[in-house]
PDB file of C-alpha atoms in Angstrom:
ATOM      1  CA  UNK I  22     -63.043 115.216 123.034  1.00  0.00           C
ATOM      2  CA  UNK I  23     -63.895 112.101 125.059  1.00  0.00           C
ATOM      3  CA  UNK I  24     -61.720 110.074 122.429  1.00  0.00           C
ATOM      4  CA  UNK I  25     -59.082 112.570 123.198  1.00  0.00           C
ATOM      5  CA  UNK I  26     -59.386 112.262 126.836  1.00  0.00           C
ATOM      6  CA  UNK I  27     -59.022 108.251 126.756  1.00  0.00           C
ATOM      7  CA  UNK I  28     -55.509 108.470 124.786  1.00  0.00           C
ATOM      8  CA  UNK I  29     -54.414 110.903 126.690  1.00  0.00           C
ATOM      9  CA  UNK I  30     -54.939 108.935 130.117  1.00  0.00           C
ATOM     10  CA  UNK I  31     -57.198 111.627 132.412  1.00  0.00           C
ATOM     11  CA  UNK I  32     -57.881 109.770 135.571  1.00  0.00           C
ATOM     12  CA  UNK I  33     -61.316 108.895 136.066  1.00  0.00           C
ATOM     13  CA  UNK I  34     -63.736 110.789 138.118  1.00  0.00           C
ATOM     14  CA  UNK I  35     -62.950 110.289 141.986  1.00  0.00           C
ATOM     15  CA  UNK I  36     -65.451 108.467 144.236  1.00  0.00           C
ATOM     16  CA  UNK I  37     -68.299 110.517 146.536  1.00  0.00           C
ATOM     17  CA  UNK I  38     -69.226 110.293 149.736  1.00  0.00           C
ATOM     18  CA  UNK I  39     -72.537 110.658 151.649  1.00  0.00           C
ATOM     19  CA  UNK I  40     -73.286 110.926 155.199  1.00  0.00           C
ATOM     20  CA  UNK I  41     -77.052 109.146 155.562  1.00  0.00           C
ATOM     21  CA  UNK I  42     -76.970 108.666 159.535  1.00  0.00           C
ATOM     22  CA  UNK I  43     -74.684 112.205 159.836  1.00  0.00           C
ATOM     23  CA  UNK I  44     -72.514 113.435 162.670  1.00  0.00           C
ATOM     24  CA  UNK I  45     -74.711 115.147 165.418  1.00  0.00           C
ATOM     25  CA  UNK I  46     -74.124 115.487 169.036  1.00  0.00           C
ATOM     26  CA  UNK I  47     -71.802 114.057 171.506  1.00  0.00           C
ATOM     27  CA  UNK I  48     -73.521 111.100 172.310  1.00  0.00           C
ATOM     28  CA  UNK I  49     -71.332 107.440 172.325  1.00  0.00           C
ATOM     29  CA  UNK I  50     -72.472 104.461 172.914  1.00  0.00           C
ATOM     30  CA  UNK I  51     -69.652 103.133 175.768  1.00  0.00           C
ATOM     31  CA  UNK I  52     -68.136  99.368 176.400  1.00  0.00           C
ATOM     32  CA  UNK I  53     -71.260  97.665 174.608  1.00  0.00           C
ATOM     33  CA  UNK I  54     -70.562  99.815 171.450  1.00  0.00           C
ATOM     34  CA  UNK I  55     -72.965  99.933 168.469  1.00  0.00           C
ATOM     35  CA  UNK I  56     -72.585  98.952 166.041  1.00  0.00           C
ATOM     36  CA  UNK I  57     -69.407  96.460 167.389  1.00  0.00           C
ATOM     37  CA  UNK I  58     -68.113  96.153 170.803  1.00  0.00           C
ATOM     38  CA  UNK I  59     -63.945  96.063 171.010  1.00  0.00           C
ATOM     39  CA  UNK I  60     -64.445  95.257 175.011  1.00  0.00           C
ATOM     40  CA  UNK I  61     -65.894  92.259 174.522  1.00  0.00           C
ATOM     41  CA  UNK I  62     -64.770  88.856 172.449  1.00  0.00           C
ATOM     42  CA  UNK I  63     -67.524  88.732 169.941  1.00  0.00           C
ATOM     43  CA  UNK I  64     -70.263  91.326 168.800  1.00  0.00           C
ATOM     44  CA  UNK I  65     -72.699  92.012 166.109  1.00  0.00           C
ATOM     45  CA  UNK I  66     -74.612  94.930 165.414  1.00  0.00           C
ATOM     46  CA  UNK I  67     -77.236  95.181 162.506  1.00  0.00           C
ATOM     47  CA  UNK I  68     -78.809  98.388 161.633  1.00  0.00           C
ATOM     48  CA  UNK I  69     -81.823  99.553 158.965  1.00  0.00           C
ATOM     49  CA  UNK I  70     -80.783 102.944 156.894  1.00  0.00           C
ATOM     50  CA  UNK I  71     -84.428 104.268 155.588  1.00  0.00           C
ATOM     51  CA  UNK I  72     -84.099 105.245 151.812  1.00  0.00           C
ATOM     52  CA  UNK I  73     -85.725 108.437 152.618  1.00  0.00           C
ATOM     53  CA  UNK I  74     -82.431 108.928 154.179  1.00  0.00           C
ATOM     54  CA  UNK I  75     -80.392 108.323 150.822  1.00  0.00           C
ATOM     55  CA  UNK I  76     -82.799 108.754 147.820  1.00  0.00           C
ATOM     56  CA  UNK I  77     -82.948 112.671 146.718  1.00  0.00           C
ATOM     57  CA  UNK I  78     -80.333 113.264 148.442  1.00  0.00           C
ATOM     58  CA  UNK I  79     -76.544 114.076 147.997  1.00  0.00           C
ATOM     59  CA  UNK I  80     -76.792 110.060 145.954  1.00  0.00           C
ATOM     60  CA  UNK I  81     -79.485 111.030 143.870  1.00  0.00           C
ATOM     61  CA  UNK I  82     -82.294 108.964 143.107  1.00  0.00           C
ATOM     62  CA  UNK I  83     -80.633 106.448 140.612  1.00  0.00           C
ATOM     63  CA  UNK I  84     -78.729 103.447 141.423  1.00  0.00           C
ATOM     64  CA  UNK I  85     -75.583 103.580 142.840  1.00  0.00           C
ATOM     65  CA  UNK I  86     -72.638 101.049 143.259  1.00  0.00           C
ATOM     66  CA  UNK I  87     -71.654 101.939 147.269  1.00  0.00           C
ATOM     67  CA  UNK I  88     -67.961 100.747 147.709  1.00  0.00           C
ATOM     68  CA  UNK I  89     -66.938 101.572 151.157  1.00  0.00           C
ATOM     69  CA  UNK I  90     -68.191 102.638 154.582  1.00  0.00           C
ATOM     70  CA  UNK I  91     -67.368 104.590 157.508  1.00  0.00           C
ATOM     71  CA  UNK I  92     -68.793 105.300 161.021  1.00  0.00           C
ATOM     72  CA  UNK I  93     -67.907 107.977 163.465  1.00  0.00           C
ATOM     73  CA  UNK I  94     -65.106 107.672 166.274  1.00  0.00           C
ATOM     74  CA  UNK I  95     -66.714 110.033 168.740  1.00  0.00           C
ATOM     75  CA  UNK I  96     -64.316 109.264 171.448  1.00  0.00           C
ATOM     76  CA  UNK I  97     -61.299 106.376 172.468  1.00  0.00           C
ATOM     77  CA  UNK I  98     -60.033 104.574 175.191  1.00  0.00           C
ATOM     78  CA  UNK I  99     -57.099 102.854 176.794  1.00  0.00           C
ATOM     79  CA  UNK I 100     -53.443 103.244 175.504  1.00  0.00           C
ATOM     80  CA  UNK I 101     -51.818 103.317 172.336  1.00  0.00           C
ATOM     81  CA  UNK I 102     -52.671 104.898 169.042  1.00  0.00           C
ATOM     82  CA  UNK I 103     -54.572 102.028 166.955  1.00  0.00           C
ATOM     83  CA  UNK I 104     -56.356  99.189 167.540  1.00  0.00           C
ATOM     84  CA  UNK I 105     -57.186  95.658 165.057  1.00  0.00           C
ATOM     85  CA  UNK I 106     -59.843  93.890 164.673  1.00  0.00           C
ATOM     86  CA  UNK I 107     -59.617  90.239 163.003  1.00  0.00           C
ATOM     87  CA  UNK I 108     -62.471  88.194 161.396  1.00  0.00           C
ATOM     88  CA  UNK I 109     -65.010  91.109 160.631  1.00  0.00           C
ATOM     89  CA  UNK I 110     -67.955  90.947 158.533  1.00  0.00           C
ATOM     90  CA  UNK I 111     -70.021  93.806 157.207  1.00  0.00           C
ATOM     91  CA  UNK I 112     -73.119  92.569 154.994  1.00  0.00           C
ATOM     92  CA  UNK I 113     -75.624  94.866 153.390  1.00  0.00           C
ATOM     93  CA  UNK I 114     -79.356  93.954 151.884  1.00  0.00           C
ATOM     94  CA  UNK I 115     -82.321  95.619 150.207  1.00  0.00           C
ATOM     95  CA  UNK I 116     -85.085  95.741 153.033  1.00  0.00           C
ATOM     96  CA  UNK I 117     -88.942  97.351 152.962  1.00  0.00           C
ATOM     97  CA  UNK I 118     -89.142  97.159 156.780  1.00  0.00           C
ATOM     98  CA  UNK I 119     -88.346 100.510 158.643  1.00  0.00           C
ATOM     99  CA  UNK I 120     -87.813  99.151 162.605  1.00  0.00           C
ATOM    100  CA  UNK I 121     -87.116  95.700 163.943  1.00  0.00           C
ATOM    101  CA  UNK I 122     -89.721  93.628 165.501  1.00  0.00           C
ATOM    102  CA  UNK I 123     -89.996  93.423 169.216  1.00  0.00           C
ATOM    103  CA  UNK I 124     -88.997  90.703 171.445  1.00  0.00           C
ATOM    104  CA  UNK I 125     -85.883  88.807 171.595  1.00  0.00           C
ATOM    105  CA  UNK I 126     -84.603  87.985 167.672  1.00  0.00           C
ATOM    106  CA  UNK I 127     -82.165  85.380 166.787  1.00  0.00           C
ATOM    107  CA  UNK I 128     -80.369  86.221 163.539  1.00  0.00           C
ATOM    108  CA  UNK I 129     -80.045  83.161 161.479  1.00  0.00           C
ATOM    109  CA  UNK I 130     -76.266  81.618 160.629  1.00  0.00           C
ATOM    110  CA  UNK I 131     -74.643  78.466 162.144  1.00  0.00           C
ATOM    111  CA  UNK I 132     -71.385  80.231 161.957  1.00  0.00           C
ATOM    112  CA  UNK I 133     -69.853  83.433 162.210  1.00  0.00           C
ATOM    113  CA  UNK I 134     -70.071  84.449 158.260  1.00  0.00           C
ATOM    114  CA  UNK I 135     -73.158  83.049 157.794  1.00  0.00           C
ATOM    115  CA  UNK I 136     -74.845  84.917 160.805  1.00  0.00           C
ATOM    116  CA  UNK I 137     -77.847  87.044 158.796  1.00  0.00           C
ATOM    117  CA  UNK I 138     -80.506  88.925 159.730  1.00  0.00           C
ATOM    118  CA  UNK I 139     -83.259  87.597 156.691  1.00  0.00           C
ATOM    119  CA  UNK I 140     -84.958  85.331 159.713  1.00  0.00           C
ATOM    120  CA  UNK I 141     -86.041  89.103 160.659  1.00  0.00           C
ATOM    121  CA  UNK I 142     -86.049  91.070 158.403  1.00  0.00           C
ATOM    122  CA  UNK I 143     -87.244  91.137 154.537  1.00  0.00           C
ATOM    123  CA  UNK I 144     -84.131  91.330 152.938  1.00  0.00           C
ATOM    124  CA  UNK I 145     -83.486  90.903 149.040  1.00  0.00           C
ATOM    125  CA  UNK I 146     -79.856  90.887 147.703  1.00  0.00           C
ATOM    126  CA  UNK I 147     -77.788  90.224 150.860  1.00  0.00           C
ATOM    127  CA  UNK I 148     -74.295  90.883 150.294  1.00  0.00           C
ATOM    128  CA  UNK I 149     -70.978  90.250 152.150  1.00  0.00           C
ATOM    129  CA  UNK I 150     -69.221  93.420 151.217  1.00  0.00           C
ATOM    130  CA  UNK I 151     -66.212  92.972 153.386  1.00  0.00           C
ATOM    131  CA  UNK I 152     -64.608  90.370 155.372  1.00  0.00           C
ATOM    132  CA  UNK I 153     -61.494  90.303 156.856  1.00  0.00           C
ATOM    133  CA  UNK I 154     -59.442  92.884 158.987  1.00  0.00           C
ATOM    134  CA  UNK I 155     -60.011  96.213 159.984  1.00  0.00           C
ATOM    135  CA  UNK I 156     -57.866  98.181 161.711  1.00  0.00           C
ATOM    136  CA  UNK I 157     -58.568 102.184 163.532  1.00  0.00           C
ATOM    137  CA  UNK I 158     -56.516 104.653 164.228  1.00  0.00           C
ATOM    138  CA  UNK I 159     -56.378 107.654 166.123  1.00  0.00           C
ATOM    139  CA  UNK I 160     -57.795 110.507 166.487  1.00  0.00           C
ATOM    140  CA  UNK I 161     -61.169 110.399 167.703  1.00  0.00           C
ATOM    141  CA  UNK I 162     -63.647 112.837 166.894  1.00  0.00           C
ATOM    142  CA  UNK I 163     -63.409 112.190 163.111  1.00  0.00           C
ATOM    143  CA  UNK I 164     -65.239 109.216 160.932  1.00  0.00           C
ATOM    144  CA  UNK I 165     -62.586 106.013 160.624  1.00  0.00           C
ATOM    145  CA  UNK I 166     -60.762 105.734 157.461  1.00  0.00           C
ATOM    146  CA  UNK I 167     -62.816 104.099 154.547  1.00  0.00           C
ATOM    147  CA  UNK I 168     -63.715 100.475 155.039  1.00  0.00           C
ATOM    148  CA  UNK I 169     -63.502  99.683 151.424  1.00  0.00           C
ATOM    149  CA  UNK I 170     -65.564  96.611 150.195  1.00  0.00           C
ATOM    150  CA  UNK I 171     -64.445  93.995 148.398  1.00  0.00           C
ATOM    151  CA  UNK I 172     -67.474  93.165 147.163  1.00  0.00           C
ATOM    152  CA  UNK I 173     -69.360  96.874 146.167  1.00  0.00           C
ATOM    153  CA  UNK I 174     -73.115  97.177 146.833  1.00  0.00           C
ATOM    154  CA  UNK I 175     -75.071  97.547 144.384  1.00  0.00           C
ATOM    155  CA  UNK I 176     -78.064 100.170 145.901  1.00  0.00           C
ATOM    156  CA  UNK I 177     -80.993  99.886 143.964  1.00  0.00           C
ATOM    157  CA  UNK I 178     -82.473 103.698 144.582  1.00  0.00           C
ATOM    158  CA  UNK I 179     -85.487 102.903 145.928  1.00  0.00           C
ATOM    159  CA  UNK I 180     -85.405 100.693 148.810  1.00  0.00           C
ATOM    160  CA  UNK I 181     -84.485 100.691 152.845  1.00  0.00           C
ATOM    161  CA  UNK I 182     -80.598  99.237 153.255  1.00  0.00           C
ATOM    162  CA  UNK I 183     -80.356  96.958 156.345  1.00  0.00           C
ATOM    163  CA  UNK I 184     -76.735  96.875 157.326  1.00  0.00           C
ATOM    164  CA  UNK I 185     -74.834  93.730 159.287  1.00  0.00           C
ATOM    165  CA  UNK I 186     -71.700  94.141 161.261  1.00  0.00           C
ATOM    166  CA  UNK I 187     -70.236  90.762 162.785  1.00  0.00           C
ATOM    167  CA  UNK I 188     -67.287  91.191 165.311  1.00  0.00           C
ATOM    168  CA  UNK I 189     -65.623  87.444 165.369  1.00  0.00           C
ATOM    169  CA  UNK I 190     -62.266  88.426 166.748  1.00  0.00           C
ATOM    170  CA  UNK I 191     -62.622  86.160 169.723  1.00  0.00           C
ATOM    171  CA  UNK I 192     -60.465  88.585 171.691  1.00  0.00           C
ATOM    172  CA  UNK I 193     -61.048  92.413 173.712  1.00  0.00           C
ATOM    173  CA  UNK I 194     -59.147  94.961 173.222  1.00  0.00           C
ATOM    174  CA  UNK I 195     -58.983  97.989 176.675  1.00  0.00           C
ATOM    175  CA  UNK I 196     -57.774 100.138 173.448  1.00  0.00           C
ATOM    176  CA  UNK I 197     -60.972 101.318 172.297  1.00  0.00           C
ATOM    177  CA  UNK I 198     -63.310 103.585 169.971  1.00  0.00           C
ATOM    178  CA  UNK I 199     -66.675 104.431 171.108  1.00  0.00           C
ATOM    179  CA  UNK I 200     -68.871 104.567 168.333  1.00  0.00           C
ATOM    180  CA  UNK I 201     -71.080 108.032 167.949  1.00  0.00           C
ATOM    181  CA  UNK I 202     -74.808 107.782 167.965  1.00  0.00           C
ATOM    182  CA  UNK I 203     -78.002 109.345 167.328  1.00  0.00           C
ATOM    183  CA  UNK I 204     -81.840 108.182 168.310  1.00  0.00           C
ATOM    184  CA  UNK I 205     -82.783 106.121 165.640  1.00  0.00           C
ATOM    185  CA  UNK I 206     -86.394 104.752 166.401  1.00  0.00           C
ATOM    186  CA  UNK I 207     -86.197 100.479 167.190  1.00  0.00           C
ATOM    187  CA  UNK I 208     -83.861 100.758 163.732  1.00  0.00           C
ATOM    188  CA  UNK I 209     -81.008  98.695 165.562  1.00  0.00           C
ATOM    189  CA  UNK I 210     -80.360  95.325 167.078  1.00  0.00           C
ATOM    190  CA  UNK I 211     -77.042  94.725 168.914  1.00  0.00           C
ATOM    191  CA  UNK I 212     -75.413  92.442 171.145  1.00  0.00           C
ATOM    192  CA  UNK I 213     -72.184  91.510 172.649  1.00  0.00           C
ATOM    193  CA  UNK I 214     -70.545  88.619 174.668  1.00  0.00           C
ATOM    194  CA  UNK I 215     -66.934  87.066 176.511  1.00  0.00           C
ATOM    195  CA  UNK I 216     -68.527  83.558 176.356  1.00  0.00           C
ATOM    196  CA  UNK I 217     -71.116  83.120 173.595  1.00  0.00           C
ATOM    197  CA  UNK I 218     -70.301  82.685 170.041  1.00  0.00           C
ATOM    198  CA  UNK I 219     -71.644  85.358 167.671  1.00  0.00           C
ATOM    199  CA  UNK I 220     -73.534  82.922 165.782  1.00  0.00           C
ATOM    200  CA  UNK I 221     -75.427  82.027 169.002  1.00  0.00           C
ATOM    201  CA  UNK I 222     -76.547  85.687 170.446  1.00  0.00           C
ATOM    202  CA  UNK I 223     -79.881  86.371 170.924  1.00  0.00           C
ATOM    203  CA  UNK I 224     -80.780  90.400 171.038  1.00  0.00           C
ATOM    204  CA  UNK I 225     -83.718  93.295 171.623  1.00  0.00           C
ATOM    205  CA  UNK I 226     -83.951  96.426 168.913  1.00  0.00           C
ATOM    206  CA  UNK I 227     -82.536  99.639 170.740  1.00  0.00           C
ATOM    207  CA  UNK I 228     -83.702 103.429 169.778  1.00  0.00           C
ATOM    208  CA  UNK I 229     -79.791 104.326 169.056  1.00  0.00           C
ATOM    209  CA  UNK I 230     -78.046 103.762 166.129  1.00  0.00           C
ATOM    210  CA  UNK I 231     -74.552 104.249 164.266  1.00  0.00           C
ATOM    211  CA  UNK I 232     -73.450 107.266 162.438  1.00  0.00           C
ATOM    212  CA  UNK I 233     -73.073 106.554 159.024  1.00  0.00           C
ATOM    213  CA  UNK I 234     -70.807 107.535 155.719  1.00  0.00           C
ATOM    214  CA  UNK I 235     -71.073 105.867 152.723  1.00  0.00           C
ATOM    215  CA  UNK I 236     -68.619 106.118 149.293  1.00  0.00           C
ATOM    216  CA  UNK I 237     -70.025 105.202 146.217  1.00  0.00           C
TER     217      UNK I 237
END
């Protein structure tokens, strides 16, 4: 049968998708958004995922290749119907810890791509899964369209997954999404600026962090 299948051209099985920080609430997180600010020039937001949060559930407890990523629009501002963002970077590690440190961190990185949060955090297999531009649309009140990587993750079913988000458009945008959040325990550092690089920001964990979706 499966020889049968192949000369016969069956597409293959289509891709999953699993919510490990789910929709809940109505909570957004406003101008400074989380995990990226659109009001401001530059941003970065960096957030850990506890693998408690992904292994036994819908992903199973064996490795998985995650290709893509959404978060939740919970609301919008300003006028038009879409908004685009230029020089983004999403990077994604292993990690063992389960909150950021306190105190003022300063991710590593003397430019925008290299920015990295492995000063802070103990990350193994750092990846830049996607860089280039994104673009959102409207409605709000639904997850954004899949943010497919172009270079997949491979999750390694056991560990935490820190995630890295590094706005470099150099520009603001009064068309808007405000990012939906839930409480998420010192598990996210963020920061946002008109006048200092991204590879320069200095930031403090926060208790709120990004609702989640991953494909794999």
């Amino acid at each position: 049968m499966q020889f049968q299948q192949q000369i016969m051209g069956f597409p293959p099985a289509r891709g999953k998708e699993f919510d490990p920080i789910p929709h809940s609430g109505a909570l957004d997180s406003g101008d400074d958004a989380i995990p990226v600010a659109q009001f401001f020039d530059q941003s970065f937001g960096g957030w850990i995922i506890l693998g408690g949060s992904i292994i036994g559930s819908e992903m199973g407890t064996n490795r998985k290749t995650i290709t893509g990523l959404s978060i939740y629009k919970q609301n919008e501002t300003g006028t038009g119907s879409s908004m685009t963002m230029f020089n983004q970077y999403i990077k994604m590690a292993h990690c063992t810890d389960t909150f950021f440190p306190s105190g003022t961190l300063d991710p590593t990185g003397a430019t925008a791509s290299a920015v990295s949060l492995s000063n802070i955090l103990t990350l193994t297999d750092e990846t830049t899964v996607f860089s280039g531009t994104l673009t959102f649309t409207d409605p709000a009140g639904e997850w954004t369209d899949k943010i497919t990587f172009d270079t997949p993750f491979e999750y390694n079913g056991i560990d935490n997954v820190a995630m890295l988000w590094i706005n470099a458009d150099d520009s603001w945008s009064s068309k808007r999404y405000e990012w939906g959040i839930v409480a998420g325990g010192s598990r996210m550092l963020h920061q946002e600026s008109d006048v200092i690089a991204v590879e320069n920001m200095t930031a403090s964990r926060t208790d709120q962090i990004p609702q989640t979706k991953f494909y794999y």
